[in-house]
Each structure stands twice: as C-alpha cells, then as structure tokens.
JSON list of C-alpha atoms in Angstrom, two decimals:
[
{"chain": "Y", "resi": 50, "resn": "MET", "atom": "CA", "xyz": [-6.12, 3.10, 0.74]},
{"chain": "Y", "resi": 51, "resn": "ALA", "atom": "CA", "xyz": [-3.95, 1.25, -1.74]},
{"chain": "Y", "resi": 52, "resn": "SER", "atom": "CA", "xyz": [-5.01, 0.05, -5.14]},
{"chain": "Y", "resi": 53, "resn": "GLN", "atom": "CA", "xyz": [-5.01, -3.71, -5.58]},
{"chain": "Y", "resi": 54, "resn": "ASP", "atom": "CA", "xyz": [-4.36, -3.68, -9.32]},
{"chain": "Y", "resi": 55, "resn": "GLY", "atom": "CA", "xyz": [-0.82, -3.80, -10.59]},
{"chain": "Y", "resi": 56, "resn": "GLY", "atom": "CA", "xyz": [0.93, -3.57, -7.23]},
{"chain": "Y", "resi": 57, "resn": "ASP", "atom": "CA", "xyz": [3.37, -6.11, -5.88]},
{"chain": "Y", "resi": 58, "resn": "ARG", "atom": "CA", "xyz": [2.39, -9.61, -4.81]},
{"chain": "Y", "resi": 59, "resn": "ALA", "atom": "CA", "xyz": [1.35, -8.36, -1.36]},
{"chain": "Y", "resi": 60, "resn": "GLY", "atom": "CA", "xyz": [-1.23, -6.00, -2.88]},
{"chain": "Y", "resi": 61, "resn": "PHE", "atom": "CA", "xyz": [0.48, -2.71, -2.09]},
{"chain": "Y", "resi": 62, "resn": "GLY", "atom": "CA", "xyz": [0.45, 0.34, -4.35]},
{"chain": "Y", "resi": 63, "resn": "CYS", "atom": "CA", "xyz": [-0.37, 0.99, -7.98]},
{"chain": "Y", "resi": 64, "resn": "VAL", "atom": "CA", "xyz": [1.39, 0.35, -11.28]},
{"chain": "Y", "resi": 65, "resn": "ALA", "atom": "CA", "xyz": [3.25, 3.66, -10.85]},
{"chain": "Y", "resi": 66, "resn": "CYS", "atom": "CA", "xyz": [4.51, 3.63, -7.24]},
{"chain": "Y", "resi": 67, "resn": "CYS", "atom": "CA", "xyz": [5.14, -0.13, -7.19]},
{"chain": "Y", "resi": 68, "resn": "ALA", "atom": "CA", "xyz": [6.06, -0.65, -10.85]},
{"chain": "Y", "resi": 69, "resn": "GLU", "atom": "CA", "xyz": [7.82, -3.92, -11.62]},
{"chain": "Y", "resi": 70, "resn": "ASP", "atom": "CA", "xyz": [10.83, -2.01, -12.94]},
{"chain": "Y", "resi": 71, "resn": "ALA", "atom": "CA", "xyz": [12.58, -0.34, -9.98]},
{"chain": "Y", "resi": 72, "resn": "ALA", "atom": "CA", "xyz": [13.81, 2.58, -12.12]},
{"chain": "Y", "resi": 73, "resn": "VAL", "atom": "CA", "xyz": [10.25, 3.28, -13.28]},
{"chain": "Y", "resi": 74, "resn": "ALA", "atom": "CA", "xyz": [8.99, 3.17, -9.69]},
{"chain": "Y", "resi": 75, "resn": "GLN", "atom": "CA", "xyz": [11.78, 5.50, -8.54]},
{"chain": "Y", "resi": 76, "resn": "ALA", "atom": "CA", "xyz": [10.98, 7.95, -11.35]},
{"chain": "Y", "resi": 77, "resn": "HIS", "atom": "CA", "xyz": [7.37, 8.06, -10.16]},
{"chain": "Y", "resi": 78, "resn": "HIS", "atom": "CA", "xyz": [8.45, 8.55, -6.55]},
{"chain": "Y", "resi": 79, "resn": "ARG", "atom": "CA", "xyz": [10.41, 11.62, -7.67]},
{"chain": "Y", "resi": 80, "resn": "SER", "atom": "CA", "xyz": [7.81, 13.03, -10.10]},
{"chain": "Y", "resi": 81, "resn": "PRO", "atom": "CA", "xyz": [5.43, 15.95, -9.32]},
{"chain": "Y", "resi": 82, "resn": "ASP", "atom": "CA", "xyz": [2.46, 13.53, -9.19]},
{"chain": "Y", "resi": 83, "resn": "GLY", "atom": "CA", "xyz": [4.54, 10.91, -7.40]},
{"chain": "Y", "resi": 84, "resn": "VAL", "atom": "CA", "xyz": [5.17, 10.05, -3.81]},
{"chain": "Y", "resi": 85, "resn": "ARG", "atom": "CA", "xyz": [5.24, 13.04, -1.49]},
{"chain": "Y", "resi": 86, "resn": "PRO", "atom": "CA", "xyz": [6.25, 13.44, 2.15]},
{"chain": "Y", "resi": 87, "resn": "GLU", "atom": "CA", "xyz": [3.28, 13.45, 4.49]},
{"chain": "Y", "resi": 88, "resn": "ARG", "atom": "CA", "xyz": [5.02, 13.53, 7.87]},
{"chain": "Y", "resi": 89, "resn": "MET", "atom": "CA", "xyz": [8.64, 13.77, 8.97]},
{"chain": "Y", "resi": 90, "resn": "ILE", "atom": "CA", "xyz": [9.50, 11.27, 11.70]},
{"chain": "Y", "resi": 91, "resn": "ARG", "atom": "CA", "xyz": [13.26, 11.97, 12.04]},
{"chain": "Y", "resi": 92, "resn": "ASP", "atom": "CA", "xyz": [15.19, 14.71, 10.26]},
{"chain": "Y", "resi": 93, "resn": "ASP", "atom": "CA", "xyz": [18.84, 14.53, 11.21]},
{"chain": "Y", "resi": 94, "resn": "SER", "atom": "CA", "xyz": [21.67, 15.42, 8.86]},
{"chain": "Y", "resi": 95, "resn": "HIS", "atom": "CA", "xyz": [22.57, 11.76, 8.18]},
{"chain": "Y", "resi": 96, "resn": "PHE", "atom": "CA", "xyz": [19.33, 9.96, 9.08]},
{"chain": "Y", "resi": 97, "resn": "ILE", "atom": "CA", "xyz": [15.92, 10.92, 7.70]},
{"chain": "Y", "resi": 98, "resn": "VAL", "atom": "CA", "xyz": [12.73, 8.91, 8.21]},
{"chain": "Y", "resi": 99, "resn": "SER", "atom": "CA", "xyz": [9.39, 10.03, 6.81]},
{"chain": "Y", "resi": 100, "resn": "VAL", "atom": "CA", "xyz": [5.93, 8.76, 5.99]},
{"chain": "Y", "resi": 101, "resn": "GLN", "atom": "CA", "xyz": [5.06, 9.44, 2.36]},
{"chain": "Y", "resi": 102, "resn": "ARG", "atom": "CA", "xyz": [2.02, 8.88, 0.11]},
{"chain": "Y", "resi": 103, "resn": "CYS", "atom": "CA", "xyz": [1.54, 8.17, -3.56]},
{"chain": "Y", "resi": 104, "resn": "GLY", "atom": "CA", "xyz": [-0.32, 11.00, -5.30]},
{"chain": "Y", "resi": 105, "resn": "LEU", "atom": "CA", "xyz": [-2.17, 8.52, -7.52]},
{"chain": "Y", "resi": 106, "resn": "CYS", "atom": "CA", "xyz": [-3.31, 5.73, -5.20]},
{"chain": "Y", "resi": 107, "resn": "SER", "atom": "CA", "xyz": [-2.63, 7.12, -1.68]},
{"chain": "Y", "resi": 108, "resn": "GLN", "atom": "CA", "xyz": [-0.39, 4.17, -0.78]},
{"chain": "Y", "resi": 109, "resn": "ALA", "atom": "CA", "xyz": [1.62, 4.99, 2.35]},
{"chain": "Y", "resi": 110, "resn": "PHE", "atom": "CA", "xyz": [5.38, 4.41, 2.47]},
{"chain": "Y", "resi": 111, "resn": "VAL", "atom": "CA", "xyz": [8.07, 4.73, 5.09]},
{"chain": "Y", "resi": 112, "resn": "SER", "atom": "CA", "xyz": [11.23, 6.24, 3.61]},
{"chain": "Y", "resi": 113, "resn": "VAL", "atom": "CA", "xyz": [14.54, 5.72, 5.43]},
{"chain": "Y", "resi": 114, "resn": "PHE", "atom": "CA", "xyz": [17.59, 7.69, 4.26]},
{"chain": "Y", "resi": 115, "resn": "THR", "atom": "CA", "xyz": [21.02, 7.07, 5.76]},
{"chain": "Y", "resi": 116, "resn": "GLU", "atom": "CA", "xyz": [24.29, 8.78, 4.87]},
{"chain": "Y", "resi": 117, "resn": "TYR", "atom": "CA", "xyz": [27.80, 7.86, 5.99]},
{"chain": "Y", "resi": 118, "resn": "ILE", "atom": "CA", "xyz": [30.48, 10.53, 5.78]},
{"chain": "Y", "resi": 119, "resn": "ASP", "atom": "CA", "xyz": [33.58, 9.50, 3.84]},
{"chain": "Y", "resi": 120, "resn": "TRP", "atom": "CA", "xyz": [36.28, 11.45, 5.68]},
{"chain": "Y", "resi": 121, "resn": "VAL", "atom": "CA", "xyz": [38.98, 10.31, 3.23]},
{"chain": "Y", "resi": 122, "resn": "ALA", "atom": "CA", "xyz": [37.61, 10.79, -0.29]},
{"chain": "Y", "resi": 123, "resn": "SER", "atom": "CA", "xyz": [34.63, 13.05, 0.49]},
{"chain": "Y", "resi": 124, "resn": "GLN", "atom": "CA", "xyz": [32.26, 10.74, -1.40]},
{"chain": "Y", "resi": 125, "resn": "ASP", "atom": "CA", "xyz": [29.59, 10.17, 1.22]},
{"chain": "Y", "resi": 126, "resn": "ALA", "atom": "CA", "xyz": [27.74, 6.85, 0.93]},
{"chain": "Y", "resi": 127, "resn": "GLN", "atom": "CA", "xyz": [23.95, 7.23, 0.71]},
{"chain": "Y", "resi": 128, "resn": "TYR", "atom": "CA", "xyz": [21.25, 4.59, 1.12]},
{"chain": "Y", "resi": 129, "resn": "ARG", "atom": "CA", "xyz": [17.48, 4.95, 0.80]},
{"chain": "Y", "resi": 130, "resn": "THR", "atom": "CA", "xyz": [14.85, 2.31, 1.48]},
{"chain": "Y", "resi": 131, "resn": "VAL", "atom": "CA", "xyz": [11.19, 2.95, 0.63]},
{"chain": "Y", "resi": 132, "resn": "LEU", "atom": "CA", "xyz": [8.77, 0.37, 2.02]},
{"chain": "Y", "resi": 133, "resn": "PRO", "atom": "CA", "xyz": [5.00, 0.30, 1.42]},
{"chain": "Y", "resi": 134, "resn": "ILE", "atom": "CA", "xyz": [3.12, 0.27, 4.73]},
{"chain": "Y", "resi": 135, "resn": "THR", "atom": "CA", "xyz": [-0.47, 0.11, 5.88]},
{"chain": "Y", "resi": 136, "resn": "ASP", "atom": "CA", "xyz": [-2.33, 3.18, 7.10]},
{"chain": "Y", "resi": 137, "resn": "THR", "atom": "CA", "xyz": [-2.24, 1.75, 10.63]},
{"chain": "Y", "resi": 138, "resn": "GLU", "atom": "CA", "xyz": [1.55, 1.35, 10.44]},
{"chain": "Y", "resi": 139, "resn": "ALA", "atom": "CA", "xyz": [1.85, 4.93, 9.15]},
{"chain": "Y", "resi": 140, "resn": "ASP", "atom": "CA", "xyz": [-0.29, 6.15, 12.08]},
{"chain": "Y", "resi": 141, "resn": "ASP", "atom": "CA", "xyz": [1.89, 4.18, 14.51]},
{"chain": "Y", "resi": 142, "resn": "LEU", "atom": "CA", "xyz": [5.07, 5.77, 13.11]},
{"chain": "Y", "resi": 143, "resn": "VAL", "atom": "CA", "xyz": [3.59, 9.27, 13.26]},
{"chain": "Y", "resi": 144, "resn": "ALA", "atom": "CA", "xyz": [2.24, 8.78, 16.80]},
{"chain": "Y", "resi": 145, "resn": "GLY", "atom": "CA", "xyz": [5.53, 7.33, 18.06]},
{"chain": "Y", "resi": 146, "resn": "ARG", "atom": "CA", "xyz": [4.03, 3.92, 18.84]},
{"chain": "Y", "resi": 147, "resn": "LEU", "atom": "CA", "xyz": [6.48, 2.43, 16.32]},
{"chain": "Y", "resi": 148, "resn": "SER", "atom": "CA", "xyz": [10.11, 3.49, 16.51]},
{"chain": "Y", "resi": 149, "resn": "PRO", "atom": "CA", "xyz": [11.73, 4.41, 13.19]},
{"chain": "Y", "resi": 150, "resn": "HIS", "atom": "CA", "xyz": [14.47, 1.92, 14.10]},
{"chain": "Y", "resi": 151, "resn": "ARG", "atom": "CA", "xyz": [11.86, -0.87, 14.04]},
{"chain": "Y", "resi": 152, "resn": "ALA", "atom": "CA", "xyz": [10.45, 0.10, 10.62]},
{"chain": "Y", "resi": 153, "resn": "GLY", "atom": "CA", "xyz": [12.67, -2.47, 8.92]},
{"chain": "Y", "resi": 154, "resn": "ALA", "atom": "CA", "xyz": [10.79, -5.27, 10.68]},
{"chain": "Y", "resi": 155, "resn": "LEU", "atom": "CA", "xyz": [7.71, -4.28, 8.65]},
{"chain": "Y", "resi": 156, "resn": "GLY", "atom": "CA", "xyz": [9.52, -5.58, 5.55]},
{"chain": "Y", "resi": 157, "resn": "HIS", "atom": "CA", "xyz": [8.72, -9.20, 6.36]},
{"chain": "Y", "resi": 158, "resn": "GLY", "atom": "CA", "xyz": [6.92, -10.59, 3.29]},
{"chain": "Y", "resi": 159, "resn": "ARG", "atom": "CA", "xyz": [7.11, -7.27, 1.40]},
{"chain": "Y", "resi": 160, "resn": "ARG", "atom": "CA", "xyz": [9.35, -5.80, -1.20]},
{"chain": "Y", "resi": 161, "resn": "HIS", "atom": "CA", "xyz": [10.95, -2.40, -0.85]},
{"chain": "Y", "resi": 162, "resn": "LEU", "atom": "CA", "xyz": [12.54, 0.02, -3.27]},
{"chain": "Y", "resi": 163, "resn": "GLN", "atom": "CA", "xyz": [16.24, 0.28, -2.54]},
{"chain": "Y", "resi": 164, "resn": "SER", "atom": "CA", "xyz": [18.76, 2.88, -3.70]},
{"chain": "Y", "resi": 165, "resn": "ASP", "atom": "CA", "xyz": [22.38, 2.18, -2.76]},
{"chain": "Y", "resi": 166, "resn": "TRP", "atom": "CA", "xyz": [25.14, 4.67, -3.51]},
{"chain": "Y", "resi": 167, "resn": "PRO", "atom": "CA", "xyz": [28.35, 3.48, -1.86]},
{"chain": "Y", "resi": 168, "resn": "SER", "atom": "CA", "xyz": [31.22, 5.95, -1.69]},
{"chain": "Y", "resi": 169, "resn": "ASP", "atom": "CA", "xyz": [33.16, 4.12, -4.40]},
{"chain": "Y", "resi": 170, "resn": "ALA", "atom": "CA", "xyz": [30.30, 3.99, -6.96]},
{"chain": "Y", "resi": 171, "resn": "GLU", "atom": "CA", "xyz": [29.84, 6.36, -9.90]},
{"chain": "Y", "resi": 172, "resn": "GLU", "atom": "CA", "xyz": [26.05, 6.34, -9.50]},
{"chain": "Y", "resi": 173, "resn": "PRO", "atom": "CA", "xyz": [23.43, 4.68, -7.30]},
{"chain": "Y", "resi": 174, "resn": "SER", "atom": "CA", "xyz": [21.99, 1.26, -7.97]},
{"chain": "Y", "resi": 175, "resn": "VAL", "atom": "CA", "xyz": [18.21, 1.09, -7.75]},
{"chain": "Y", "resi": 176, "resn": "TYR", "atom": "CA", "xyz": [16.42, -2.21, -7.31]},
{"chain": "Y", "resi": 177, "resn": "TRP", "atom": "CA", "xyz": [13.58, -4.01, -5.58]},
{"chain": "Y", "resi": 178, "resn": "ASP", "atom": "CA", "xyz": [14.58, -6.04, -2.54]},
{"chain": "Y", "resi": 179, "resn": "SER", "atom": "CA", "xyz": [12.39, -7.91, -0.09]},
{"chain": "Y", "resi": 180, "resn": "GLY", "atom": "CA", "xyz": [12.20, -8.86, 3.53]},
{"chain": "Y", "resi": 181, "resn": "VAL", "atom": "CA", "xyz": [13.25, -7.36, 6.82]},
{"chain": "Y", "resi": 182, "resn": "PHE", "atom": "CA", "xyz": [16.01, -4.75, 6.63]},
{"chain": "Y", "resi": 183, "resn": "GLU", "atom": "CA", "xyz": [18.21, -3.07, 9.20]},
{"chain": "Y", "resi": 184, "resn": "VAL", "atom": "CA", "xyz": [17.57, 0.58, 10.04]},
{"chain": "Y", "resi": 185, "resn": "ARG", "atom": "CA", "xyz": [20.73, 2.33, 11.25]},
{"chain": "Y", "resi": 186, "resn": "GLU", "atom": "CA", "xyz": [21.58, 5.94, 11.78]},
{"chain": "Y", "resi": 187, "resn": "GLY", "atom": "CA", "xyz": [24.34, 7.38, 9.66]},
{"chain": "Y", "resi": 188, "resn": "HIS", "atom": "CA", "xyz": [27.29, 9.43, 10.77]}
]
C-alpha cells in the first residue's frame, strides 16, 4: 500500500521513492533500503521487466530495462523506465494477465522515472517524465 504523503500528484509512493528531484528518487531506488526487485517478469539479455517495491512505503513499480547493442562503437544504449503501479497491476503482471509490452499503457496520467543513456552520451540523463510510453525489446 502506498503512502499518500509526499508522493506525486497521483498519490503514488513516498518522499523517497517518488521524490520531486529525479536524481534523489533514483538514489533511493538504488540504495539498500530503496526499491528492490520482487518478481522478475522477463529476464533477457537486452530486455528486463520486473515488479519492484519500495522498502519504506511498499509502493509497487514496474521496471523496464532495454539495451541496444552498438555494433560500431561498442557503446550500447541503455534505457530504464520505472513506473509506480497499483498492487492489482503488479499482480496482473506477475500472473501474466498483463503483458510486459502493455505496461507502458499504465503510464496514462502518471509520471515515471526515466534514465536514458544513448550510445553517444558520456553519462545517463535521469528525469521524471509522464504519460504512456512505448515498451520495446532491445537487441
């Protein structure tokens, strides 16, 4: 069950996992008390989808990681989207009632933590985005 205080406008998460500053939220997601995998949905070398939970408020998230191999410069592009979801949506993903490829449709009216690291960038950009997003497998 998600905390209603300090989350985003839709009422998801806590001041740590849904912090206004995307870098602060990402730091929490990576911390020992942060957001931890609960169930792997897909675990391919270039496409990973999992349900995760915040260690502080138990907010569920779907995490989608996609990597594209750069055959020329060997700087593989990597993209991660972390979207807060309801417990019912998490159950549907785990049970297979919701395809991981349809997870992006859950973004309607919600913000998601985005990390983009294109092959030509020195480091990833981390920011909050909102709305529906495309879920594609990498290669």
